[in-house]
PDB file of N, CA, C and O in Angstrom:
ATOM      1  N   MET A   1      24.951   2.770  34.033  1.00 53.00           N
ATOM      2  CA  MET A   1      24.633   3.939  33.389  1.00 53.00           C
ATOM      3  C   MET A   1      23.919   4.206  32.427  1.00 53.00           C
ATOM      4  O   MET A   1      22.913   4.949  32.402  1.00 53.00           O
ATOM      5  N   SER A   2      23.646   3.102  31.702  1.00 63.00           N
ATOM      6  CA  SER A   2      22.849   3.116  30.099  1.00 63.00           C
ATOM      7  C   SER A   2      21.532   3.065  30.667  1.00 63.00           C
ATOM      8  O   SER A   2      20.531   3.517  30.314  1.00 63.00           O
ATOM      9  N   ARG A   3      21.054   2.411  32.029  1.00 71.00           N
ATOM     10  CA  ARG A   3      19.936   2.180  32.633  1.00 71.00           C
ATOM     11  C   ARG A   3      19.282   3.412  33.079  1.00 71.00           C
ATOM     12  O   ARG A   3      17.952   3.750  32.631  1.00 71.00           O
ATOM     13  N   VAL A   4      20.132   3.923  33.662  1.00 72.00           N
ATOM     14  CA  VAL A   4      19.714   5.382  34.130  1.00 72.00           C
ATOM     15  C   VAL A   4      19.270   6.359  32.899  1.00 72.00           C
ATOM     16  O   VAL A   4      18.394   7.278  32.940  1.00 72.00           O
ATOM     17  N   VAL A   5      19.953   6.434  32.082  1.00 66.00           N
ATOM     18  CA  VAL A   5      19.639   7.478  30.894  1.00 66.00           C
ATOM     19  C   VAL A   5      18.693   6.854  30.021  1.00 66.00           C
ATOM     20  O   VAL A   5      17.690   7.433  29.757  1.00 66.00           O
ATOM     21  N   SER A   6      18.244   5.399  30.026  1.00 65.00           N
ATOM     22  CA  SER A   6      17.039   4.961  29.457  1.00 65.00           C
ATOM     23  C   SER A   6      15.724   5.287  30.241  1.00 65.00           C
ATOM     24  O   SER A   6      14.854   5.840  29.763  1.00 65.00           O
ATOM     25  N   ARG A   7      15.902   5.310  31.455  1.00 74.00           N
ATOM     26  CA  ARG A   7      14.829   5.316  32.581  1.00 74.00           C
ATOM     27  C   ARG A   7      14.602   7.162  32.063  1.00 74.00           C
ATOM     28  O   ARG A   7      13.289   7.655  32.308  1.00 74.00           O
ATOM     29  N   GLY A   8      15.424   8.004  32.208  1.00 74.00           N
ATOM     30  CA  GLY A   8      15.438   9.278  32.182  1.00 74.00           C
ATOM     31  C   GLY A   8      14.716   9.718  30.561  1.00 74.00           C
ATOM     32  O   GLY A   8      13.591  10.391  30.745  1.00 74.00           O
ATOM     33  N   ALA A   9      15.460   8.930  29.747  1.00 69.00           N
ATOM     34  CA  ALA A   9      14.526   9.341  28.351  1.00 69.00           C
ATOM     35  C   ALA A   9      13.282   8.900  28.324  1.00 69.00           C
ATOM     36  O   ALA A   9      12.436   9.519  27.756  1.00 69.00           O
ATOM     37  N   SER A  10      13.008   7.578  29.027  1.00 73.00           N
ATOM     38  CA  SER A  10      11.421   7.225  28.887  1.00 73.00           C
ATOM     39  C   SER A  10      10.647   8.295  29.628  1.00 73.00           C
ATOM     40  O   SER A  10       9.439   8.536  29.324  1.00 73.00           O
ATOM     41  N   ALA A  11      10.714   8.704  30.871  1.00 79.00           N
ATOM     42  CA  ALA A  11       9.985   9.637  31.533  1.00 79.00           C
ATOM     43  C   ALA A  11      10.015  10.865  30.561  1.00 79.00           C
ATOM     44  O   ALA A  11       8.636  11.402  30.423  1.00 79.00           O
ATOM     45  N   VAL A  12      10.951  11.428  29.990  1.00 80.00           N
ATOM     46  CA  VAL A  12      10.642  12.472  29.155  1.00 80.00           C
ATOM     47  C   VAL A  12      10.043  12.269  28.017  1.00 80.00           C
ATOM     48  O   VAL A  12       9.219  12.922  27.489  1.00 80.00           O
ATOM     49  N   SER A  13      10.102  11.342  27.293  1.00 78.00           N
ATOM     50  CA  SER A  13       9.529  10.799  26.052  1.00 78.00           C
ATOM     51  C   SER A  13       8.043  10.635  26.663  1.00 78.00           C
ATOM     52  O   SER A  13       7.020  11.052  25.585  1.00 78.00           O
ATOM     53  N   GLY A  14       7.813   9.944  27.683  1.00 81.00           N
ATOM     54  CA  GLY A  14       6.317   9.817  27.947  1.00 81.00           C
ATOM     55  C   GLY A  14       5.561  11.134  28.335  1.00 81.00           C
ATOM     56  O   GLY A  14       4.333  11.244  27.932  1.00 81.00           O
ATOM     57  N   MET A  15       5.902  12.055  28.894  1.00 87.00           N
ATOM     58  CA  MET A  15       5.649  13.195  29.099  1.00 87.00           C
ATOM     59  C   MET A  15       5.411  14.052  27.732  1.00 87.00           C
ATOM     60  O   MET A  15       4.268  14.680  27.467  1.00 87.00           O
ATOM     61  N   LEU A  16       6.472  14.184  26.994  1.00 87.00           N
ATOM     62  CA  LEU A  16       6.381  14.581  25.675  1.00 87.00           C
ATOM     63  C   LEU A  16       5.411  14.002  24.623  1.00 87.00           C
ATOM     64  O   LEU A  16       4.332  14.494  24.280  1.00 87.00           O
ATOM     65  N   GLY A  17       5.239  12.562  24.851  1.00 87.00           N
ATOM     66  CA  GLY A  17       4.294  11.978  24.104  1.00 87.00           C
ATOM     67  C   GLY A  17       2.860  12.138  24.279  1.00 87.00           C
ATOM     68  O   GLY A  17       1.813  12.152  23.756  1.00 87.00           O
ATOM     69  N   GLY A  18       2.851  12.510  25.624  1.00 88.00           N
ATOM     70  CA  GLY A  18       1.338  12.793  26.248  1.00 88.00           C
ATOM     71  C   GLY A  18       0.648  14.190  25.882  1.00 88.00           C
ATOM     72  O   GLY A  18      -0.204  14.509  25.378  1.00 88.00           O
ATOM     73  N   ALA A  19       1.642  15.173  25.817  1.00 92.00           N
ATOM     74  CA  ALA A  19       1.409  16.311  25.476  1.00 92.00           C
ATOM     75  C   ALA A  19       1.104  16.294  23.746  1.00 92.00           C
ATOM     76  O   ALA A  19       0.389  17.369  23.528  1.00 92.00           O
ATOM     77  N   ILE A  20       2.082  15.930  23.044  1.00 93.00           N
ATOM     78  CA  ILE A  20       1.939  15.816  21.554  1.00 93.00           C
ATOM     79  C   ILE A  20       0.478  15.013  21.088  1.00 93.00           C
ATOM     80  O   ILE A  20      -0.380  15.309  20.370  1.00 93.00           O
ATOM     81  N   ALA A  21      -0.183  13.637  21.806  1.00 93.00           N
ATOM     82  CA  ALA A  21      -1.109  13.097  21.710  1.00 93.00           C
ATOM     83  C   ALA A  21      -2.220  13.771  21.955  1.00 93.00           C
ATOM     84  O   ALA A  21      -3.318  13.916  21.178  1.00 93.00           O
ATOM     85  N   GLY A  22      -2.136  14.804  23.015  1.00 92.00           N
ATOM     86  CA  GLY A  22      -3.349  15.416  23.747  1.00 92.00           C
ATOM     87  C   GLY A  22      -3.753  16.709  22.594  1.00 92.00           C
ATOM     88  O   GLY A  22      -4.872  16.774  22.127  1.00 92.00           O
ATOM     89  N   ALA A  23      -2.390  17.235  21.740  1.00 93.00           N
ATOM     90  CA  ALA A  23      -2.983  18.062  20.844  1.00 93.00           C
ATOM     91  C   ALA A  23      -3.492  17.634  19.478  1.00 93.00           C
ATOM     92  O   ALA A  23      -4.289  18.215  19.010  1.00 93.00           O
ATOM     93  N   ILE A  24      -2.905  16.311  19.419  1.00 94.00           N
ATOM     94  CA  ILE A  24      -3.209  15.669  18.073  1.00 94.00           C
ATOM     95  C   ILE A  24      -4.715  15.495  18.187  1.00 94.00           C
ATOM     96  O   ILE A  24      -5.655  15.758  17.253  1.00 94.00           O
ATOM     97  N   PHE A  25      -5.104  14.937  19.476  1.00 94.00           N
ATOM     98  CA  PHE A  25      -6.455  14.472  19.697  1.00 94.00           C
ATOM     99  C   PHE A  25      -7.386  15.689  19.474  1.00 94.00           C
ATOM    100  O   PHE A  25      -8.472  15.603  19.140  1.00 94.00           O
ATOM    101  N   LYS A  26      -7.091  16.941  20.109  1.00 93.00           N
ATOM    102  CA  LYS A  26      -7.833  18.093  20.343  1.00 93.00           C
ATOM    103  C   LYS A  26      -8.069  18.656  18.877  1.00 93.00           C
ATOM    104  O   LYS A  26      -9.064  18.937  18.430  1.00 93.00           O
ATOM    105  N   GLN A  27      -7.164  18.534  17.862  1.00 94.00           N
ATOM    106  CA  GLN A  27      -7.479  18.660  16.497  1.00 94.00           C
ATOM    107  C   GLN A  27      -7.984  18.077  16.003  1.00 94.00           C
ATOM    108  O   GLN A  27      -9.241  18.197  15.111  1.00 94.00           O
ATOM    109  N   VAL A  28      -8.177  16.455  15.837  1.00 94.00           N
ATOM    110  CA  VAL A  28      -8.744  15.761  15.167  1.00 94.00           C
ATOM    111  C   VAL A  28     -10.597  15.782  15.849  1.00 94.00           C
ATOM    112  O   VAL A  28     -11.425  15.574  15.110  1.00 94.00           O
ATOM    113  N   TRP A  29     -10.727  16.046  16.950  1.00 92.00           N
ATOM    114  CA  TRP A  29     -11.848  16.147  17.729  1.00 92.00           C
ATOM    115  C   TRP A  29     -12.711  17.112  17.353  1.00 92.00           C
ATOM    116  O   TRP A  29     -13.754  17.116  16.745  1.00 92.00           O
ATOM    117  N   LYS A  30     -11.742  18.190  16.997  1.00 92.00           N
ATOM    118  CA  LYS A  30     -12.477  19.245  16.556  1.00 92.00           C
ATOM    119  C   LYS A  30     -12.811  19.531  14.917  1.00 92.00           C
ATOM    120  O   LYS A  30     -13.923  19.830  14.698  1.00 92.00           O
ATOM    121  N   PHE A  31     -11.920  18.806  14.321  1.00 93.00           N
ATOM    122  CA  PHE A  31     -12.406  18.467  12.931  1.00 93.00           C
ATOM    123  C   PHE A  31     -13.474  17.556  12.953  1.00 93.00           C
ATOM    124  O   PHE A  31     -14.211  17.915  11.908  1.00 93.00           O
ATOM    125  N   ALA A  32     -13.341  16.659  13.458  1.00 89.00           N
ATOM    126  CA  ALA A  32     -14.573  15.511  13.413  1.00 89.00           C
ATOM    127  C   ALA A  32     -15.964  16.054  13.882  1.00 89.00           C
ATOM    128  O   ALA A  32     -17.090  15.681  13.468  1.00 89.00           O
ATOM    129  N   SER A  33     -16.023  16.775  15.134  1.00 88.00           N
ATOM    130  CA  SER A  33     -17.109  17.185  15.502  1.00 88.00           C
ATOM    131  C   SER A  33     -17.494  18.453  15.365  1.00 88.00           C
ATOM    132  O   SER A  33     -18.876  19.070  15.673  1.00 88.00           O
ATOM    133  N   GLY A  34     -16.709  19.658  15.078  1.00 89.00           N
ATOM    134  CA  GLY A  34     -16.975  20.771  15.213  1.00 89.00           C
ATOM    135  C   GLY A  34     -16.752  21.367  16.804  1.00 89.00           C
ATOM    136  O   GLY A  34     -17.384  22.614  16.529  1.00 89.00           O
ATOM    137  N   LYS A  35     -16.598  20.942  17.642  1.00 87.00           N
ATOM    138  CA  LYS A  35     -16.816  21.476  18.703  1.00 87.00           C
ATOM    139  C   LYS A  35     -15.099  21.847  19.217  1.00 87.00           C
ATOM    140  O   LYS A  35     -14.215  20.669  19.061  1.00 87.00           O
ATOM    141  N   ASP A  36     -15.006  22.533  20.218  1.00 87.00           N
ATOM    142  CA  ASP A  36     -13.481  22.969  20.626  1.00 87.00           C
ATOM    143  C   ASP A  36     -13.193  22.126  21.527  1.00 87.00           C
ATOM    144  O   ASP A  36     -11.820  21.550  21.967  1.00 87.00           O
ATOM    145  N   ASP A  37     -14.156  21.568  22.461  1.00 87.00           N
ATOM    146  CA  ASP A  37     -13.533  20.603  23.621  1.00 87.00           C
ATOM    147  C   ASP A  37     -14.259  19.145  23.685  1.00 87.00           C
ATOM    148  O   ASP A  37     -15.604  19.099  23.102  1.00 87.00           O
ATOM    149  N   ALA A  38     -13.606  18.163  23.678  1.00 88.00           N
ATOM    150  CA  ALA A  38     -14.235  16.959  23.805  1.00 88.00           C
ATOM    151  C   ALA A  38     -14.975  16.805  24.956  1.00 88.00           C
ATOM    152  O   ALA A  38     -14.528  16.989  25.758  1.00 88.00           O
ATOM    153  N   PRO A  39     -15.938  15.645  24.995  1.00 89.00           N
ATOM    154  CA  PRO A  39     -16.397  15.629  26.141  1.00 89.00           C
ATOM    155  C   PRO A  39     -15.672  14.691  27.102  1.00 89.00           C
ATOM    156  O   PRO A  39     -15.069  13.793  27.134  1.00 89.00           O
ATOM    157  N   GLN A  40     -16.112  15.277  28.450  1.00 89.00           N
ATOM    158  CA  GLN A  40     -15.657  14.478  29.410  1.00 89.00           C
ATOM    159  C   GLN A  40     -16.634  13.367  29.927  1.00 89.00           C
ATOM    160  O   GLN A  40     -17.867  13.562  29.983  1.00 89.00           O
ATOM    161  N   ALA A  41     -16.025  12.403  30.408  1.00 90.00           N
ATOM    162  CA  ALA A  41     -16.767  11.068  30.965  1.00 90.00           C
ATOM    163  C   ALA A  41     -17.946  11.724  31.926  1.00 90.00           C
ATOM    164  O   ALA A  41     -18.997  10.854  32.027  1.00 90.00           O
ATOM    165  N   THR A  42     -17.641  12.379  32.481  1.00 92.00           N
ATOM    166  CA  THR A  42     -18.673  13.135  33.882  1.00 92.00           C
ATOM    167  C   THR A  42     -19.618  14.079  33.380  1.00 92.00           C
ATOM    168  O   THR A  42     -20.434  14.409  34.212  1.00 92.00           O
ATOM    169  N   SER A  43     -19.507  14.484  32.143  1.00 87.00           N
ATOM    170  CA  SER A  43     -20.350  15.347  31.558  1.00 87.00           C
ATOM    171  C   SER A  43     -21.953  14.937  31.361  1.00 87.00           C
ATOM    172  O   SER A  43     -22.192  14.134  30.852  1.00 87.00           O
ATOM    173  N   ASP A  44     -22.923  15.912  31.719  1.00 89.00           N
ATOM    174  CA  ASP A  44     -24.104  15.283  31.592  1.00 89.00           C
ATOM    175  C   ASP A  44     -24.544  15.557  30.301  1.00 89.00           C
ATOM    176  O   ASP A  44     -25.567  15.343  29.769  1.00 89.00           O
ATOM    177  N   GLU A  45     -23.955  16.773  29.941  1.00 89.00           N
ATOM    178  CA  GLU A  45     -24.320  17.000  28.396  1.00 89.00           C
ATOM    179  C   GLU A  45     -24.297  16.618  27.247  1.00 89.00           C
ATOM    180  O   GLU A  45     -24.554  16.397  25.977  1.00 89.00           O
ATOM    181  N   TYR A  46     -23.327  15.303  27.569  1.00 89.00           N
ATOM    182  CA  TYR A  46     -23.176  14.275  26.135  1.00 89.00           C
ATOM    183  C   TYR A  46     -23.787  13.049  26.602  1.00 89.00           C
ATOM    184  O   TYR A  46     -23.762  12.480  27.718  1.00 89.00           O
ATOM    185  N   GLY A  47     -24.136  12.417  25.425  1.00 91.00           N
ATOM    186  CA  GLY A  47     -24.299  11.007  25.692  1.00 91.00           C
ATOM    187  C   GLY A  47     -23.254  10.104  25.789  1.00 91.00           C
ATOM    188  O   GLY A  47     -22.311  10.293  25.537  1.00 91.00           O
ATOM    189  N   TRP A  48     -23.832   8.507  26.115  1.00 94.00           N
ATOM    190  CA  TRP A  48     -22.834   7.585  26.144  1.00 94.00           C
ATOM    191  C   TRP A  48     -21.937   7.716  24.703  1.00 94.00           C
ATOM    192  O   TRP A  48     -20.875   7.159  24.857  1.00 94.00           O
ATOM    193  N   ARG A  49     -22.665   7.642  23.623  1.00 92.00           N
ATOM    194  CA  ARG A  49     -22.108   7.192  22.374  1.00 92.00           C
ATOM    195  C   ARG A  49     -20.944   8.142  22.201  1.00 92.00           C
ATOM    196  O   ARG A  49     -19.838   7.932  21.751  1.00 92.00           O
ATOM    197  N   GLU A  50     -21.332   9.589  22.169  1.00 91.00           N
ATOM    198  CA  GLU A  50     -20.298  10.477  21.935  1.00 91.00           C
ATOM    199  C   GLU A  50     -18.947  10.489  22.763  1.00 91.00           C
ATOM    200  O   GLU A  50     -17.809  10.611  22.573  1.00 91.00           O
ATOM    201  N   ILE A  51     -19.235  10.177  24.333  1.00 92.00           N
ATOM    202  CA  ILE A  51     -18.329   9.893  25.327  1.00 92.00           C
ATOM    203  C   ILE A  51     -17.260   8.743  24.731  1.00 92.00           C
ATOM    204  O   ILE A  51     -16.142   8.847  24.882  1.00 92.00           O
ATOM    205  N   LEU A  52     -17.964   7.580  24.470  1.00 94.00           N
ATOM    206  CA  LEU A  52     -17.092   6.575  24.215  1.00 94.00           C
ATOM    207  C   LEU A  52     -16.431   6.778  22.817  1.00 94.00           C
ATOM    208  O   LEU A  52     -15.440   6.122  22.794  1.00 94.00           O
ATOM    209  N   ILE A  53     -17.245   7.522  22.102  1.00 93.00           N
ATOM    210  CA  ILE A  53     -16.374   7.686  20.616  1.00 93.00           C
ATOM    211  C   ILE A  53     -15.041   8.378  20.899  1.00 93.00           C
ATOM    212  O   ILE A  53     -14.151   8.231  20.313  1.00 93.00           O
ATOM    213  N   ALA A  54     -15.157   9.338  21.621  1.00 93.00           N
ATOM    214  CA  ALA A  54     -14.194  10.385  21.841  1.00 93.00           C
ATOM    215  C   ALA A  54     -13.133   9.653  22.991  1.00 93.00           C
ATOM    216  O   ALA A  54     -11.781   9.500  22.270  1.00 93.00           O
ATOM    217  N   SER A  55     -13.503   8.589  23.722  1.00 94.00           N
ATOM    218  CA  SER A  55     -12.164   7.932  24.325  1.00 94.00           C
ATOM    219  C   SER A  55     -11.467   6.821  23.829  1.00 94.00           C
ATOM    220  O   SER A  55     -10.556   6.697  23.570  1.00 94.00           O
ATOM    221  N   ALA A  56     -12.202   6.320  22.585  1.00 95.00           N
ATOM    222  CA  ALA A  56     -11.754   5.520  21.742  1.00 95.00           C
ATOM    223  C   ALA A  56     -10.763   6.306  20.966  1.00 95.00           C
ATOM    224  O   ALA A  56      -9.595   5.777  20.539  1.00 95.00           O
ATOM    225  N   ILE A  57     -11.254   7.199  20.248  1.00 94.00           N
ATOM    226  CA  ILE A  57     -10.229   8.022  19.396  1.00 94.00           C
ATOM    227  C   ILE A  57      -9.062   8.653  20.124  1.00 94.00           C
ATOM    228  O   ILE A  57      -8.021   8.377  19.560  1.00 94.00           O
ATOM    229  N   GLN A  58      -9.434   9.116  21.368  1.00 94.00           N
ATOM    230  CA  GLN A  58      -8.287   9.542  22.126  1.00 94.00           C
ATOM    231  C   GLN A  58      -7.210   8.377  22.603  1.00 94.00           C
ATOM    232  O   GLN A  58      -5.988   8.681  22.633  1.00 94.00           O
ATOM    233  N   GLY A  59      -7.656   7.212  22.832  1.00 95.00           N
ATOM    234  CA  GLY A  59      -6.793   6.010  23.244  1.00 95.00           C
ATOM    235  C   GLY A  59      -6.252   5.647  21.915  1.00 95.00           C
ATOM    236  O   GLY A  59      -4.909   5.569  22.224  1.00 95.00           O
ATOM    237  N   ALA A  60      -6.665   5.633  20.629  1.00 96.00           N
ATOM    238  CA  ALA A  60      -5.920   5.285  19.509  1.00 96.00           C
ATOM    239  C   ALA A  60      -4.706   6.141  19.384  1.00 96.00           C
ATOM    240  O   ALA A  60      -3.516   5.582  18.965  1.00 96.00           O
ATOM    241  N   ILE A  61      -5.055   7.512  19.380  1.00 96.00           N
ATOM    242  CA  ILE A  61      -4.051   8.429  19.163  1.00 96.00           C
ATOM    243  C   ILE A  61      -3.036   8.213  19.907  1.00 96.00           C
ATOM    244  O   ILE A  61      -1.606   8.304  19.718  1.00 96.00           O
ATOM    245  N   PHE A  62      -3.023   8.189  21.185  1.00 94.00           N
ATOM    246  CA  PHE A  62      -2.178   8.217  22.598  1.00 94.00           C
ATOM    247  C   PHE A  62      -1.370   6.895  21.975  1.00 94.00           C
ATOM    248  O   PHE A  62      -0.202   6.925  22.499  1.00 94.00           O
ATOM    249  N   GLY A  63      -2.092   5.759  21.777  1.00 94.00           N
ATOM    250  CA  GLY A  63      -1.171   4.383  21.685  1.00 94.00           C
ATOM    251  C   GLY A  63      -0.397   4.684  20.268  1.00 94.00           C
ATOM    252  O   GLY A  63       0.865   4.221  20.507  1.00 94.00           O
ATOM    253  N   VAL A  64      -0.601   5.286  19.596  1.00 95.00           N
ATOM    254  CA  VAL A  64       0.121   5.294  18.265  1.00 95.00           C
ATOM    255  C   VAL A  64       1.140   6.214  18.657  1.00 95.00           C
ATOM    256  O   VAL A  64       2.407   6.102  18.289  1.00 95.00           O
ATOM    257  N   VAL A  65       0.855   7.691  19.446  1.00 94.00           N
ATOM    258  CA  VAL A  65       2.176   8.460  19.327  1.00 94.00           C
ATOM    259  C   VAL A  65       2.937   7.788  20.454  1.00 94.00           C
ATOM    260  O   VAL A  65       4.150   8.218  20.364  1.00 94.00           O
ATOM    261  N   LYS A  66       2.580   7.185  21.485  1.00 89.00           N
ATOM    262  CA  LYS A  66       3.484   6.409  22.598  1.00 89.00           C
ATOM    263  C   LYS A  66       4.305   5.576  21.874  1.00 89.00           C
ATOM    264  O   LYS A  66       5.656   5.491  22.273  1.00 89.00           O
ATOM    265  N   ALA A  67       3.575   4.709  21.045  1.00 90.00           N
ATOM    266  CA  ALA A  67       4.951   3.762  20.277  1.00 90.00           C
ATOM    267  C   ALA A  67       5.619   4.278  19.478  1.00 90.00           C
ATOM    268  O   ALA A  67       6.946   3.916  19.462  1.00 90.00           O
ATOM    269  N   ALA A  68       5.374   5.407  18.739  1.00 92.00           N
ATOM    270  CA  ALA A  68       6.323   6.298  17.769  1.00 92.00           C
ATOM    271  C   ALA A  68       7.450   6.647  18.780  1.00 92.00           C
ATOM    272  O   ALA A  68       8.763   6.558  18.378  1.00 92.00           O
ATOM    273  N   ILE A  69       6.973   7.524  19.729  1.00 88.00           N
ATOM    274  CA  ILE A  69       8.165   8.014  20.622  1.00 88.00           C
ATOM    275  C   ILE A  69       8.984   6.942  21.381  1.00 88.00           C
ATOM    276  O   ILE A  69      10.134   7.321  21.231  1.00 88.00           O
ATOM    277  N   ASP A  70       8.040   6.041  21.842  1.00 82.00           N
ATOM    278  CA  ASP A  70       9.121   5.082  22.543  1.00 82.00           C
ATOM    279  C   ASP A  70       9.978   4.336  21.402  1.00 82.00           C
ATOM    280  O   ASP A  70      11.190   4.169  22.023  1.00 82.00           O
ATOM    281  N   ARG A  71       9.560   3.971  20.433  1.00 88.00           N
ATOM    282  CA  ARG A  71      10.516   3.440  19.407  1.00 88.00           C
ATOM    283  C   ARG A  71      11.676   4.260  19.075  1.00 88.00           C
ATOM    284  O   ARG A  71      12.756   3.963  18.931  1.00 88.00           O
ATOM    285  N   SER A  72      11.433   5.673  18.728  1.00 86.00           N
ATOM    286  CA  SER A  72      12.717   6.659  18.235  1.00 86.00           C
ATOM    287  C   SER A  72      13.431   6.762  19.527  1.00 86.00           C
ATOM    288  O   SER A  72      14.552   6.709  19.167  1.00 86.00           O
ATOM    289  N   ALA A  73      13.092   6.874  20.732  1.00 80.00           N
ATOM    290  CA  ALA A  73      13.898   6.884  21.890  1.00 80.00           C
ATOM    291  C   ALA A  73      14.886   5.750  22.020  1.00 80.00           C
ATOM    292  O   ALA A  73      15.863   5.697  22.260  1.00 80.00           O
ATOM    293  N   ALA A  74      14.081   4.451  21.745  1.00 80.00           N
ATOM    294  CA  ALA A  74      15.046   3.293  22.056  1.00 80.00           C
ATOM    295  C   ALA A  74      15.800   3.384  21.076  1.00 80.00           C
ATOM    296  O   ALA A  74      17.193   2.610  21.111  1.00 80.00           O
ATOM    297  N   ARG A  75      15.603   3.560  19.853  1.00 86.00           N
ATOM    298  CA  ARG A  75      16.735   3.378  18.770  1.00 86.00           C
ATOM    299  C   ARG A  75      17.772   4.387  18.860  1.00 86.00           C
ATOM    300  O   ARG A  75      18.890   4.344  18.713  1.00 86.00           O
ATOM    301  N   SER A  76      17.332   5.621  19.373  1.00 82.00           N
ATOM    302  CA  SER A  76      18.274   6.644  19.820  1.00 82.00           C
ATOM    303  C   SER A  76      19.199   6.063  20.941  1.00 82.00           C
ATOM    304  O   SER A  76      20.630   6.546  20.705  1.00 82.00           O
ATOM    305  N   ILE A  77      18.876   5.661  21.870  1.00 77.00           N
ATOM    306  CA  ILE A  77      19.548   5.257  22.999  1.00 77.00           C
ATOM    307  C   ILE A  77      20.419   3.952  22.285  1.00 77.00           C
ATOM    308  O   ILE A  77      21.739   4.182  22.752  1.00 77.00           O
ATOM    309  N   HIS A  78      20.204   3.120  21.537  1.00 82.00           N
ATOM    310  CA  HIS A  78      20.770   2.191  20.961  1.00 82.00           C
ATOM    311  C   HIS A  78      21.875   2.860  20.149  1.00 82.00           C
ATOM    312  O   HIS A  78      23.339   2.230  20.408  1.00 82.00           O
ATOM    313  N   ARG A  79      21.681   3.895  19.423  1.00 86.00           N
ATOM    314  CA  ARG A  79      22.620   4.062  18.460  1.00 86.00           C
ATOM    315  C   ARG A  79      23.730   5.018  19.572  1.00 86.00           C
ATOM    316  O   ARG A  79      25.168   5.037  18.953  1.00 86.00           O
ATOM    317  N   ALA A  80      23.275   5.658  20.472  1.00 81.00           N
ATOM    318  CA  ALA A  80      24.338   6.411  21.397  1.00 81.00           C
ATOM    319  C   ALA A  80      25.206   5.412  22.134  1.00 81.00           C
ATOM    320  O   ALA A  80      26.330   5.812  22.480  1.00 81.00           O
ATOM    321  N   THR A  81      24.518   4.443  22.695  1.00 79.00           N
ATOM    322  CA  THR A  81      25.214   3.389  23.375  1.00 79.00           C
ATOM    323  C   THR A  81      25.700   2.162  22.905  1.00 79.00           C
ATOM    324  O   THR A  81      26.503   1.336  23.612  1.00 79.00           O
ATOM    325  N   GLY A  82      25.152   1.767  21.885  1.00 77.00           N
ATOM    326  CA  GLY A  82      25.548   0.582  21.025  1.00 77.00           C
ATOM    327  C   GLY A  82      24.810  -0.696  21.919  1.00 77.00           C
ATOM    328  O   GLY A  82      25.157  -1.753  21.402  1.00 77.00           O
ATOM    329  N   LYS A  83      23.967  -0.417  22.859  1.00 68.00           N
ATOM    330  CA  LYS A  83      23.149  -1.686  23.556  1.00 68.00           C
ATOM    331  C   LYS A  83      21.778  -1.394  23.352  1.00 68.00           C
ATOM    332  O   LYS A  83      21.283  -0.373  23.362  1.00 68.00           O
TER     333      LYS A  83
END
């Protein structure tokens, strides 16, 4: 039973984490660049440098948010189930 709860919580936390990371990245990018939207990798209007910097920032934010949410979810499940 705890495996089912763990997988469900993991799926929900993954979706929540992605949404939170996306919102944080959008605000960080807006602050750093002064532009509302981050460059897309396929966009011709941005150079390699700007695209790669945006991707690196986005990846770092996603990684930190995912780790924080996964850790919180694991601790919550442990407290609830004792395992």
